[in-house]
mmCIF file of C-alpha atoms in Angstrom:
data_model
loop_
_atom_site.group_PDB
_atom_site.id
_atom_site.type_symbol
_atom_site.label_atom_id
_atom_site.label_comp_id
_atom_site.label_asym_id
_atom_site.label_seq_id
_atom_site.Cartn_x
_atom_site.Cartn_y
_atom_site.Cartn_z
ATOM 1 C CA MET L 1 -25.261 13.228 -100.618
ATOM 2 C CA GLN L 2 -23.192 10.785 -97.919
ATOM 3 C CA GLU L 3 -23.542 13.224 -95.418
ATOM 4 C CA ILE L 4 -27.291 13.563 -95.383
ATOM 5 C CA LEU L 5 -27.633 9.576 -95.501
ATOM 6 C CA LEU L 6 -24.970 9.654 -92.554
ATOM 7 C CA VAL L 7 -27.580 11.801 -90.433
ATOM 8 C CA LEU L 8 -30.985 10.120 -91.391
ATOM 9 C CA LEU L 9 -28.682 6.691 -89.693
ATOM 10 C CA ASN L 10 -28.007 8.683 -86.681
ATOM 11 C CA GLY L 11 -31.046 9.962 -86.460
ATOM 12 C CA LEU L 12 -32.631 6.499 -86.652
ATOM 13 C CA VAL L 13 -30.488 5.144 -83.799
ATOM 14 C CA TYR L 14 -31.697 8.381 -82.105
ATOM 15 C CA GLY L 15 -34.896 7.714 -82.759
ATOM 16 C CA LEU L 16 -35.458 3.867 -82.614
ATOM 17 C CA LEU L 17 -33.515 4.286 -78.886
ATOM 18 C CA LEU L 18 -35.500 6.787 -77.990
ATOM 19 C CA PHE L 19 -39.152 4.232 -78.989
ATOM 20 C CA MET L 20 -36.922 1.965 -76.455
ATOM 21 C CA LEU L 21 -37.884 3.568 -73.857
ATOM 22 C CA SER L 22 -40.901 5.080 -74.725
ATOM 23 C CA SER L 23 -42.357 2.410 -75.183
ATOM 24 C CA GLY L 24 -42.221 1.082 -71.573
ATOM 25 C CA LEU L 25 -44.122 4.180 -70.705
ATOM 26 C CA THR L 26 -46.617 3.925 -73.347
ATOM 27 C CA LEU L 27 -47.408 0.538 -71.972
ATOM 28 C CA ILE L 28 -47.837 2.306 -68.347
ATOM 29 C CA VAL L 29 -49.667 5.015 -69.572
ATOM 30 C CA GLY L 30 -51.941 3.178 -72.125
ATOM 31 C CA MET L 31 -52.855 0.193 -69.683
ATOM 32 C CA MET L 32 -53.036 1.724 -65.960
ATOM 33 C CA GLY L 33 -53.099 5.877 -66.673
ATOM 34 C CA VAL L 34 -49.983 5.978 -64.358
ATOM 35 C CA LEU L 35 -46.898 8.837 -65.567
ATOM 36 C CA ASN L 36 -44.316 7.479 -63.812
ATOM 37 C CA PHE L 37 -42.108 10.263 -63.793
ATOM 38 C CA ALA L 38 -39.291 7.809 -63.017
ATOM 39 C CA HIS L 39 -39.228 5.682 -66.091
ATOM 40 C CA ALA L 40 -35.921 7.337 -67.480
ATOM 41 C CA SER L 41 -34.294 6.461 -63.629
ATOM 42 C CA PHE L 42 -35.296 2.367 -64.650
ATOM 43 C CA TYR L 43 -33.214 3.556 -67.866
ATOM 44 C CA MET L 44 -30.404 4.578 -66.189
ATOM 45 C CA LEU L 45 -30.481 1.408 -63.534
ATOM 46 C CA GLY L 46 -30.008 -0.600 -66.289
ATOM 47 C CA ALA L 47 -27.215 0.856 -67.849
ATOM 48 C CA TYR L 48 -25.790 0.457 -64.672
ATOM 49 C CA PHE L 49 -26.555 -3.200 -63.449
ATOM 50 C CA ALA L 50 -25.340 -4.526 -67.462
ATOM 51 C CA TYR L 51 -22.369 -2.673 -66.646
ATOM 52 C CA THR L 52 -22.005 -4.179 -62.888
ATOM 53 C CA ILE L 53 -22.998 -7.313 -64.563
ATOM 54 C CA SER L 54 -20.758 -7.111 -67.811
ATOM 55 C CA VAL L 55 -17.382 -6.431 -65.639
ATOM 56 C CA GLY L 56 -18.300 -10.170 -64.259
ATOM 57 C CA LEU L 57 -19.948 -11.891 -66.941
ATOM 58 C CA GLY L 58 -19.913 -9.785 -70.071
ATOM 59 C CA PHE L 59 -22.413 -7.915 -72.147
ATOM 60 C CA TRP L 60 -24.578 -10.803 -73.851
ATOM 61 C CA PRO L 61 -25.411 -12.224 -70.166
ATOM 62 C CA ALA L 62 -26.604 -8.579 -68.721
ATOM 63 C CA LEU L 63 -28.264 -8.512 -71.821
ATOM 64 C CA VAL L 64 -30.888 -10.715 -69.891
ATOM 65 C CA ILE L 65 -30.096 -10.669 -66.040
ATOM 66 C CA ALA L 66 -30.644 -5.954 -65.977
ATOM 67 C CA PRO L 67 -33.477 -6.084 -67.536
ATOM 68 C CA PHE L 68 -34.980 -8.534 -65.657
ATOM 69 C CA LEU L 69 -33.686 -7.664 -62.985
ATOM 70 C CA VAL L 70 -34.674 -3.987 -63.586
ATOM 71 C CA GLY L 71 -38.579 -5.801 -64.284
ATOM 72 C CA VAL L 72 -38.160 -7.589 -60.742
ATOM 73 C CA LEU L 73 -37.934 -4.124 -58.730
ATOM 74 C CA GLY L 74 -40.785 -2.416 -61.055
ATOM 75 C CA VAL L 75 -43.027 -5.137 -60.200
ATOM 76 C CA ALA L 76 -41.870 -4.418 -56.183
ATOM 77 C CA VAL L 77 -42.403 -1.033 -56.420
ATOM 78 C CA GLU L 78 -46.084 -1.397 -58.012
ATOM 79 C CA ARG L 79 -46.929 -3.763 -55.652
ATOM 80 C CA TYR L 80 -45.564 -2.147 -52.569
ATOM 81 C CA GLY L 81 -46.007 1.564 -53.589
ATOM 82 C CA LEU L 82 -48.382 2.847 -56.028
ATOM 83 C CA ARG L 83 -50.408 -0.005 -55.175
ATOM 84 C CA ALA L 84 -50.681 1.357 -51.321
ATOM 85 C CA VAL L 85 -51.072 5.284 -53.302
ATOM 86 C CA HIS L 86 -53.606 4.425 -55.881
ATOM 87 C CA ARG L 87 -56.910 4.521 -53.521
ATOM 88 C CA HIS L 88 -55.609 8.452 -53.339
ATOM 89 C CA GLY L 89 -56.232 9.148 -56.923
ATOM 90 C CA LYS L 90 -53.419 9.911 -60.154
ATOM 91 C CA LEU L 91 -51.522 12.800 -58.262
ATOM 92 C CA ALA L 92 -50.847 10.845 -55.116
ATOM 93 C CA GLU L 93 -49.561 8.178 -57.579
ATOM 94 C CA LEU L 94 -47.425 11.188 -59.450
ATOM 95 C CA LEU L 95 -46.307 12.711 -56.617
ATOM 96 C CA PHE L 96 -44.851 8.937 -55.685
ATOM 97 C CA THR L 97 -42.920 8.136 -59.303
ATOM 98 C CA VAL L 98 -41.455 11.747 -58.722
ATOM 99 C CA GLY L 99 -39.972 10.866 -55.388
ATOM 100 C CA LEU L 100 -38.889 7.187 -56.990
ATOM 101 C CA ALA L 101 -36.570 9.042 -59.074
ATOM 102 C CA PHE L 102 -35.115 11.414 -56.427
ATOM 103 C CA ILE L 103 -34.352 8.343 -54.707
ATOM 104 C CA ILE L 104 -32.376 6.581 -57.178
ATOM 105 C CA GLY L 105 -30.758 9.655 -59.123
ATOM 106 C CA GLU L 106 -29.046 10.089 -55.300
ATOM 107 C CA ILE L 107 -28.294 6.433 -54.821
ATOM 108 C CA VAL L 108 -27.067 5.625 -58.269
ATOM 109 C CA PRO L 109 -23.895 7.966 -57.227
ATOM 110 C CA LEU L 110 -23.552 6.700 -53.763
ATOM 111 C CA ILE L 111 -23.410 3.183 -54.921
ATOM 112 C CA TRP L 112 -21.164 3.749 -58.728
ATOM 113 C CA GLY L 113 -19.462 7.270 -58.672
ATOM 114 C CA ARG L 114 -20.421 10.323 -59.611
ATOM 115 C CA THR L 115 -18.413 9.699 -63.073
ATOM 116 C CA ALA L 116 -19.165 8.176 -66.149
ATOM 117 C CA ALA L 117 -18.827 4.120 -65.787
ATOM 118 C CA PRO L 118 -16.552 2.410 -68.104
ATOM 119 C CA TYR L 119 -19.253 0.944 -70.100
ATOM 120 C CA ARG L 120 -18.163 -0.593 -73.723
ATOM 121 C CA VAL L 121 -20.094 -1.875 -76.289
ATOM 122 C CA PRO L 122 -18.843 -6.023 -76.620
ATOM 123 C CA ALA L 123 -16.038 -6.751 -78.408
ATOM 124 C CA ALA L 124 -18.593 -8.922 -80.777
ATOM 125 C CA LEU L 125 -20.077 -5.932 -82.828
ATOM 126 C CA ASP L 126 -17.495 -3.327 -82.000
ATOM 127 C CA PHE L 127 -16.195 -3.067 -85.002
ATOM 128 C CA PRO L 128 -17.135 -1.390 -88.750
ATOM 129 C CA ALA L 129 -20.369 -2.583 -90.725
ATOM 130 C CA PHE L 130 -19.496 -0.077 -93.716
ATOM 131 C CA THR L 131 -18.064 3.005 -94.470
ATOM 132 C CA LEU L 132 -19.890 6.061 -95.292
ATOM 133 C CA GLY L 133 -18.664 9.592 -96.272
ATOM 134 C CA GLY L 134 -15.335 8.398 -94.697
ATOM 135 C CA ILE L 135 -16.551 7.115 -91.301
ATOM 136 C CA GLN L 136 -16.521 3.687 -89.541
ATOM 137 C CA TYR L 137 -20.173 2.737 -89.093
ATOM 138 C CA GLN L 138 -20.260 0.689 -86.054
ATOM 139 C CA ALA L 139 -22.179 -2.904 -85.954
ATOM 140 C CA TYR L 140 -23.425 -2.709 -82.830
ATOM 141 C CA ARG L 141 -25.832 0.739 -83.983
ATOM 142 C CA LEU L 142 -26.985 -1.944 -86.094
ATOM 143 C CA PHE L 143 -28.201 -4.463 -83.702
ATOM 144 C CA MET L 144 -29.648 -1.190 -81.830
ATOM 145 C CA MET L 145 -31.826 -0.848 -84.982
ATOM 146 C CA ALA L 146 -32.909 -4.551 -85.195
ATOM 147 C CA VAL L 147 -33.756 -4.911 -80.729
ATOM 148 C CA SER L 148 -36.164 -1.990 -81.119
ATOM 149 C CA VAL L 149 -38.065 -3.359 -84.092
ATOM 150 C CA ALA L 150 -38.226 -6.342 -82.454
ATOM 151 C CA ILE L 151 -39.530 -5.137 -79.656
ATOM 152 C CA PHE L 152 -42.150 -2.868 -81.907
ATOM 153 C CA ALA L 153 -43.362 -6.063 -83.463
ATOM 154 C CA GLY L 154 -43.466 -7.616 -80.132
ATOM 155 C CA LEU L 155 -45.860 -5.560 -78.038
ATOM 156 C CA TYR L 156 -47.320 -4.724 -80.879
ATOM 157 C CA ALA L 157 -48.264 -8.604 -82.035
ATOM 158 C CA ALA L 158 -48.373 -9.123 -77.682
ATOM 159 C CA LEU L 159 -50.731 -6.405 -77.551
ATOM 160 C CA ALA L 160 -53.241 -7.131 -80.251
ATOM 161 C CA ARG L 161 -52.962 -10.237 -81.327
ATOM 162 C CA THR L 162 -52.344 -12.792 -77.662
ATOM 163 C CA ARG L 163 -55.079 -13.747 -75.058
ATOM 164 C CA LEU L 164 -52.986 -11.811 -72.633
ATOM 165 C CA GLY L 165 -53.214 -8.589 -74.416
ATOM 166 C CA LEU L 166 -56.812 -8.732 -74.188
ATOM 167 C CA VAL L 167 -56.874 -9.101 -70.332
ATOM 168 C CA ILE L 168 -54.763 -6.029 -70.409
ATOM 169 C CA ARG L 169 -56.288 -3.586 -71.952
ATOM 170 C CA ALA L 170 -59.490 -4.869 -70.543
ATOM 171 C CA ALA L 171 -58.874 -4.194 -67.372
ATOM 172 C CA LEU L 172 -58.301 -0.702 -67.620
ATOM 173 C CA THR L 173 -61.253 0.029 -69.321
ATOM 174 C CA HIS L 174 -63.929 -2.612 -67.490
ATOM 175 C CA PRO L 175 -61.172 -3.384 -64.305
ATOM 176 C CA ASP L 176 -64.691 -4.954 -62.400
ATOM 177 C CA MET L 177 -66.239 -6.939 -65.615
ATOM 178 C CA VAL L 178 -62.387 -8.847 -65.713
ATOM 179 C CA ALA L 179 -62.137 -9.609 -61.947
ATOM 180 C CA MET L 180 -66.048 -11.985 -62.360
ATOM 181 C CA LEU L 181 -64.199 -13.427 -65.025
ATOM 182 C CA GLY L 182 -61.524 -14.929 -62.738
ATOM 183 C CA HIS L 183 -58.474 -13.214 -63.501
ATOM 184 C CA ASN L 184 -56.793 -11.368 -61.141
ATOM 185 C CA VAL L 185 -56.689 -7.777 -62.058
ATOM 186 C CA PRO L 186 -54.101 -5.980 -59.751
ATOM 187 C CA ARG L 187 -51.745 -8.560 -60.454
ATOM 188 C CA VAL L 188 -52.546 -7.779 -64.430
ATOM 189 C CA PHE L 189 -51.090 -4.137 -63.425
ATOM 190 C CA THR L 190 -48.293 -5.119 -61.169
ATOM 191 C CA LEU L 191 -47.632 -7.337 -64.409
ATOM 192 C CA VAL L 192 -47.430 -4.324 -66.609
ATOM 193 C CA PHE L 193 -45.804 -2.188 -64.634
ATOM 194 C CA GLY L 194 -43.183 -4.769 -64.339
ATOM 195 C CA ALA L 195 -42.953 -4.716 -68.118
ATOM 196 C CA GLY L 196 -42.648 -1.187 -68.837
ATOM 197 C CA CYS L 197 -39.529 -0.938 -66.335
ATOM 198 C CA ALA L 198 -37.927 -4.516 -67.918
ATOM 199 C CA LEU L 199 -38.401 -2.522 -71.442
ATOM 200 C CA ALA L 200 -36.624 0.953 -69.739
ATOM 201 C CA GLY L 201 -34.051 -1.353 -68.279
ATOM 202 C CA LEU L 202 -33.412 -2.981 -71.764
ATOM 203 C CA ALA L 203 -33.401 0.468 -72.982
ATOM 204 C CA GLY L 204 -30.394 1.210 -70.370
ATOM 205 C CA VAL L 205 -28.822 -2.344 -71.616
ATOM 206 C CA ILE L 206 -28.154 -1.413 -75.133
ATOM 207 C CA GLY L 207 -27.966 2.706 -75.046
ATOM 208 C CA GLY L 208 -25.457 3.270 -71.995
ATOM 209 C CA ASN L 209 -22.343 2.174 -73.887
ATOM 210 C CA VAL L 210 -23.047 3.997 -76.595
ATOM 211 C CA PHE L 211 -24.228 7.339 -75.001
ATOM 212 C CA THR L 212 -22.529 7.215 -71.905
ATOM 213 C CA THR L 213 -23.379 5.783 -68.891
ATOM 214 C CA THR L 214 -23.339 8.900 -65.886
ATOM 215 C CA PRO L 215 -25.411 9.597 -62.919
ATOM 216 C CA GLY L 216 -27.428 12.455 -64.977
ATOM 217 C CA MET L 217 -28.168 10.190 -67.879
ATOM 218 C CA ALA L 218 -32.166 9.922 -66.612
ATOM 219 C CA ASP L 219 -32.130 13.808 -66.404
ATOM 220 C CA ALA L 220 -31.026 13.435 -70.172
ATOM 221 C CA LEU L 221 -33.452 11.543 -71.454
ATOM 222 C CA GLY L 222 -36.687 12.010 -69.164
ATOM 223 C CA PRO L 223 -38.084 14.916 -70.249
ATOM 224 C CA ILE L 224 -37.687 13.769 -73.974
ATOM 225 C CA VAL L 225 -39.178 10.656 -73.410
ATOM 226 C CA PHE L 226 -42.373 12.235 -72.283
ATOM 227 C CA ALA L 227 -42.503 14.213 -75.099
ATOM 228 C CA VAL L 228 -42.526 11.114 -77.230
ATOM 229 C CA VAL L 229 -45.062 9.814 -75.226
ATOM 230 C CA ILE L 230 -47.835 13.188 -75.242
ATOM 231 C CA MET L 231 -46.647 13.121 -79.427
ATOM 232 C CA GLY L 232 -47.401 9.804 -79.611
ATOM 233 C CA GLY L 233 -50.624 9.332 -78.196
ATOM 234 C CA LEU L 234 -51.505 8.402 -74.790
ATOM 235 C CA GLY L 235 -51.260 4.572 -74.721
ATOM 236 C CA SER L 236 -50.120 4.249 -78.794
ATOM 237 C CA ILE L 237 -47.553 2.320 -79.188
ATOM 238 C CA PRO L 238 -47.331 3.010 -82.905
ATOM 239 C CA GLY L 239 -47.627 6.566 -82.380
ATOM 240 C CA ALA L 240 -44.826 6.788 -80.176
ATOM 241 C CA LEU L 241 -42.676 4.677 -82.690
ATOM 242 C CA ILE L 242 -43.653 7.439 -84.966
ATOM 243 C CA ALA L 243 -43.245 10.435 -82.372
ATOM 244 C CA SER L 244 -39.753 8.844 -81.519
ATOM 245 C CA LEU L 245 -38.073 8.456 -85.353
ATOM 246 C CA ALA L 246 -39.426 12.408 -85.722
ATOM 247 C CA ILE L 247 -37.354 13.738 -82.890
ATOM 248 C CA GLY L 248 -34.564 11.572 -83.692
ATOM 249 C CA PHE L 249 -34.720 12.655 -87.583
ATOM 250 C CA VAL L 250 -35.030 16.141 -86.821
ATOM 251 C CA GLN L 251 -33.228 16.737 -83.529
ATOM 252 C CA THR L 252 -29.595 14.894 -85.062
ATOM 253 C CA ALA L 253 -29.995 17.242 -88.307
ATOM 254 C CA SER L 254 -30.289 20.171 -86.375
ATOM 255 C CA VAL L 255 -27.456 19.382 -84.761
ATOM 256 C CA THR L 256 -25.661 19.550 -87.693
ATOM 257 C CA LEU L 257 -26.739 22.502 -89.006
ATOM 258 C CA ASP L 258 -24.580 26.164 -88.428
ATOM 259 C CA ALA L 259 -26.877 28.191 -89.833
ATOM 260 C CA PRO L 260 -27.555 31.615 -87.346
ATOM 261 C CA LEU L 261 -30.953 31.356 -85.689
ATOM 262 C CA GLY L 262 -31.691 34.424 -86.477
ATOM 263 C CA SER L 263 -31.960 34.903 -90.086
ATOM 264 C CA VAL L 264 -34.418 31.469 -89.807
ATOM 265 C CA LEU L 265 -36.949 33.340 -88.045
ATOM 266 C CA GLY L 266 -36.298 36.249 -89.888
ATOM 267 C CA HIS L 267 -37.584 34.704 -92.622
ATOM 268 C CA ILE L 268 -40.960 34.045 -90.490
ATOM 269 C CA GLY L 269 -41.238 37.799 -89.548
ATOM 270 C CA LEU L 270 -39.466 36.952 -85.556
ATOM 271 C CA PRO L 271 -36.198 39.057 -86.738
ATOM 272 C CA LEU L 272 -33.561 39.308 -83.895
ATOM 273 C CA ASP L 273 -30.435 41.873 -83.731
ATOM 274 C CA PRO L 274 -27.760 40.023 -85.564
ATOM 275 C CA HIS L 275 -25.341 41.458 -82.901
ATOM 276 C CA GLY L 276 -26.914 40.912 -79.893
ATOM 277 C CA ALA L 277 -26.882 37.312 -78.027
ATOM 278 C CA LEU L 278 -29.571 35.397 -79.670
ATOM 279 C CA GLY L 279 -28.340 36.797 -82.962
ATOM 280 C CA GLN L 280 -25.287 34.910 -82.418
ATOM 281 C CA LEU L 281 -26.861 31.209 -82.115
ATOM 282 C CA THR L 282 -26.808 28.828 -84.265
ATOM 283 C CA ILE L 283 -29.846 25.945 -84.822
ATOM 284 C CA ALA L 284 -27.324 24.098 -83.561
ATOM 285 C CA HIS L 285 -27.416 25.327 -80.410
ATOM 286 C CA ALA L 286 -30.980 25.651 -80.139
ATOM 287 C CA ALA L 287 -30.985 21.845 -80.773
ATOM 288 C CA PRO L 288 -32.129 20.702 -76.952
ATOM 289 C CA ALA L 289 -35.136 22.567 -77.056
ATOM 290 C CA VAL L 290 -36.357 21.036 -80.306
ATOM 291 C CA PRO L 291 -38.412 17.643 -79.246
ATOM 292 C CA TYR L 292 -40.341 20.245 -76.731
ATOM 293 C CA LEU L 293 -40.797 22.833 -80.002
ATOM 294 C CA MET L 294 -42.558 19.563 -82.024
ATOM 295 C CA LEU L 295 -44.497 18.821 -78.715
ATOM 296 C CA VAL L 296 -45.728 22.263 -78.390
ATOM 297 C CA LEU L 297 -46.816 22.560 -82.136
ATOM 298 C CA LEU L 298 -48.375 19.761 -82.154
ATOM 299 C CA LEU L 299 -50.589 19.392 -79.442
ATOM 300 C CA ALA L 300 -51.740 22.983 -80.352
ATOM 301 C CA LEU L 301 -53.032 20.892 -83.923
ATOM 302 C CA ASN L 302 -54.437 18.170 -81.843
ATOM 303 C CA PRO L 303 -54.051 17.822 -78.477
ATOM 304 C CA ARG L 304 -54.619 14.041 -78.405
ATOM 305 C CA GLY L 305 -50.924 13.186 -80.157
ATOM 306 C CA LEU L 306 -50.425 11.070 -83.424
ATOM 307 C CA MET L 307 -52.714 8.683 -82.768
ATOM 308 C CA GLY L 308 -53.617 8.857 -78.970
ATOM 309 C CA ALA L 309 -57.529 8.172 -78.060
ATOM 310 C CA ARG L 310 -56.821 8.856 -74.608
ATOM 311 C CA ALA L 311 -56.909 12.738 -73.333
ATOM 312 C CA ASP L 312 -56.910 12.282 -69.611
#
């Protein structure tokens, strides 16, 4: 029982980190219709900015400054990059963000090196909150959960209950009417993109010291984040939360299973040679493919995702 609870807790932490990262991309996709392939790169920048700032000022100032810097960078990217290619269509926007991801991926190792940065959990939260199954559970992981829940509550309330949220949602579907009411629609989109990037940066600040800060961290989580956004439904914050938790729980549980993959597939009518290469694999070996398998199965049943209203 204690092992099951530990898996559930680890799955919850991982799932909420995925939501923290995917919430910014969900906001951008839902409000602007832009698939930002550089989103995970902003997550990486948040972690590296936080590491650099924490060396001189400590973790808590970095928690505020690093996401702000990433958000400012996002504002500059939208204002002087995306806005210029917007008139050429979605493909141009997509190619622009792909190129931006490659650029950031090359700049980071030049500045911080190719080895893992010694970004550490703050001393104030580096203690065991409780012990479960002989394993001490770090208080910092509870802090990560609290921040993720606060982000969900804040985003949902801001988009559904405030005048700003109404303007943002209206600017997507009726930009001309919003402009006639005196609102600067391009500025609204710039602020949305900057806020989405800032959320990615915050995820990097929170998660970089737990899951290591390396130049490959964007490549590791980027595809999974897109799986989360698509599974949840394009633009749906609640859908992104549900999809994040589902992937977090299932993938964390899969990592702990040593059952032969061949025997599992055999029960569903896909027998494998137990002496072959595939027959020797365990479920844990296949765990990295779990998010994408879940995505394919869900889209086969519902192309709009769990709670999506957009199919484009």
